[in-house]
């Protein structure tokens, strides 16, 4: 009896491709590009074992104007304590908060009553750092944690760390507003990230210039699905969860309602459109603070009272969120490729988004990307496995016509795209050319469904490598 | 500026654990356990390059009684030609067919009109092998293909192969009814499988003994979601698709309608409850033929006219299908573990099935299984990421109460289970004991949701290893 001998082999070794350095994705930014009216910084409080590694960030709005706050949280049923506490604060305050406190190294998830107490303790200690003359609410701090699940925070170390950041404690406080301050805060977000993720931009509404800056972190358990905070003006108490944390600050003035609606829109098209491994976390949170410090003309951006300004702001926020989200994919655990998956001419945006998501999470597609193999068959199988939504008009789901589907690989270097499936027929693929494209660090997979409706969506994903298995096969030890 | 140096490392090597031999899962079966009235066999027709490797199986019912046939097909939108053709034949014949022809090495998927012509040619060539005196329909053969997508079949080699199996061609035909014949057919199903998957059983209804036997194949692109064939008596033309192929033969007599309903039930609880990599194929098909050759008392099993007999048959078919399905997981690409995921006390069977499916496909859970790490946090995060179905009574989805959830690792060797999460609180886990369980080849992950409804479902999955990446990172070359 002859069996294929593959599985009978004893210990083998696999050689990993050299993974490219990602260091160039973090570079100094001009201090003039950071929003005014914020001070922040990151320190080593002792959550992480290794001395000197930042694990606690404090972000304070020093603006005397009201600081609006909005959030999107994981939809996971097992929401971590910081998610629950932050949602309560935003809801109670009607969309206002002036501070954010973040720790890495421990997620404070599945930690029961102690976890809730610890999250509240972080909030209260940070509240005490805020200028008291602008105090309007009992609690004005949002909290985030990331790291191992099921362990309690070393809370006394964290509280000591927060207290050391009081602005008057000039010997211990690192809070500032220059690049170094922003960078140290971004570093305190990191877990298995290999570089801090910090971006800034300026934008103009009317004659007024504003700034937006922020940081995020990711690496693993990255497949966010986040919904808006449950404030009085959001219809349902939806929440999201993942080990994706992000925080965006702007010196524009935005009404709480419009800040939340702009963030919800932006998150769907950025953080909810990325995948590293298809796993949704219990801690995923994106916060945005708008402190109005640059709003000299008194403009408060609002969807109803000044729609044009709102649309500009929403677009800036969406583009900025996408920039931050892409950094997470680029630095995904074990990632050697950054791949944009575009689906167009689907019946709706939601259908296009579902198909792009399925392609982006397929283990077979992702191992083929790692293997630099133009395996369009796997892309097509993933595409076809998504049930399309029933049409609102007929109640019947539209049917994909295989004879109208096109799949194209688009290189990032400006050279010609390579069609691999045209109108449902496989092309005679030039394998040398395919290899040239797939050896790039960045490229795009374009799937044209050829259907009515013009639904289009983009997703950003990475490949599945030996290193991913290595990182996650032995994470706790 | 200091970056974590992990990603900056140049070429590294990873050492794979020795993967256990699976050869013992294929052993000789007594000829008396095979259903009467079938002849079958597998040969090398030339689809696969390597000489002598079986790639074509022919299965004929020689019973003079009507042979009922039922099928479940992939729900993928890009159904391969053999899926489309077989569904047409079953629908046209009202649930009757007397033969199955199978090739491995080429999936005949995304092959346009030529692919349809080729599938029909396989059907017609196999029809010609059937005893003509029982002929009642134009076409009585179902067809299956598995292998690479987007390539045309070497159809003349296949037709020559089929024709060589005419029963009167005693020098070339290998068709028979003993173990060797069944084994050679099972081998012709294989692609990256490491052992042929063949099982048989006997069962009794009243005084009558019947037999059931069958084979399947899997390895990769295994996450089936199959629906019933679209016959006149099935409500909707649902179809499924994957590189899972299975064929079950019985010498009981079963009405076509009841054979389909029993198969649909069985497939949901067997083949639709396994995952190797979460990827659904374009070719997934399960066929069952019931030729009545052992039905001496004239009983035709039917859900309406003899419900007790039907229930016995349905249970036998479900258990048998689960046995075949589990073999596919055990032989999954790169698999070193066979893990049963049981979810109980969910609001419904569907909720339990969705949660078990999500746990079973989580890359983080599967890499932890490979790493023999009792990482219940990842299990919980996967559990919590599943949206529960709205209650029929209230229209509102029930909410998981984290304080009622239990997670337990159950060893397969009869020793004590190890609770890791009890009523939402992490246990102080004995890591030595956890390692003992996780080092077993077989164990169970039991998630008790603690909710009303008593929904319970099982899923079978394997781990994610370096070898999976190796196999799929370089599949086509």
PDB file of C-alpha atoms in Angstrom, chain B residues 278 384 386:
ATOM      1  CA  UNK B 278     -11.970  28.480   5.986  1.00  0.00           C
ATOM      2  CA  UNK B 384     -17.723  37.120  20.945  1.00  0.00           C
ATOM      3  CA  UNK B 386     -20.259  36.274  16.082  1.00  0.00           C
TER       4      UNK B 386
END
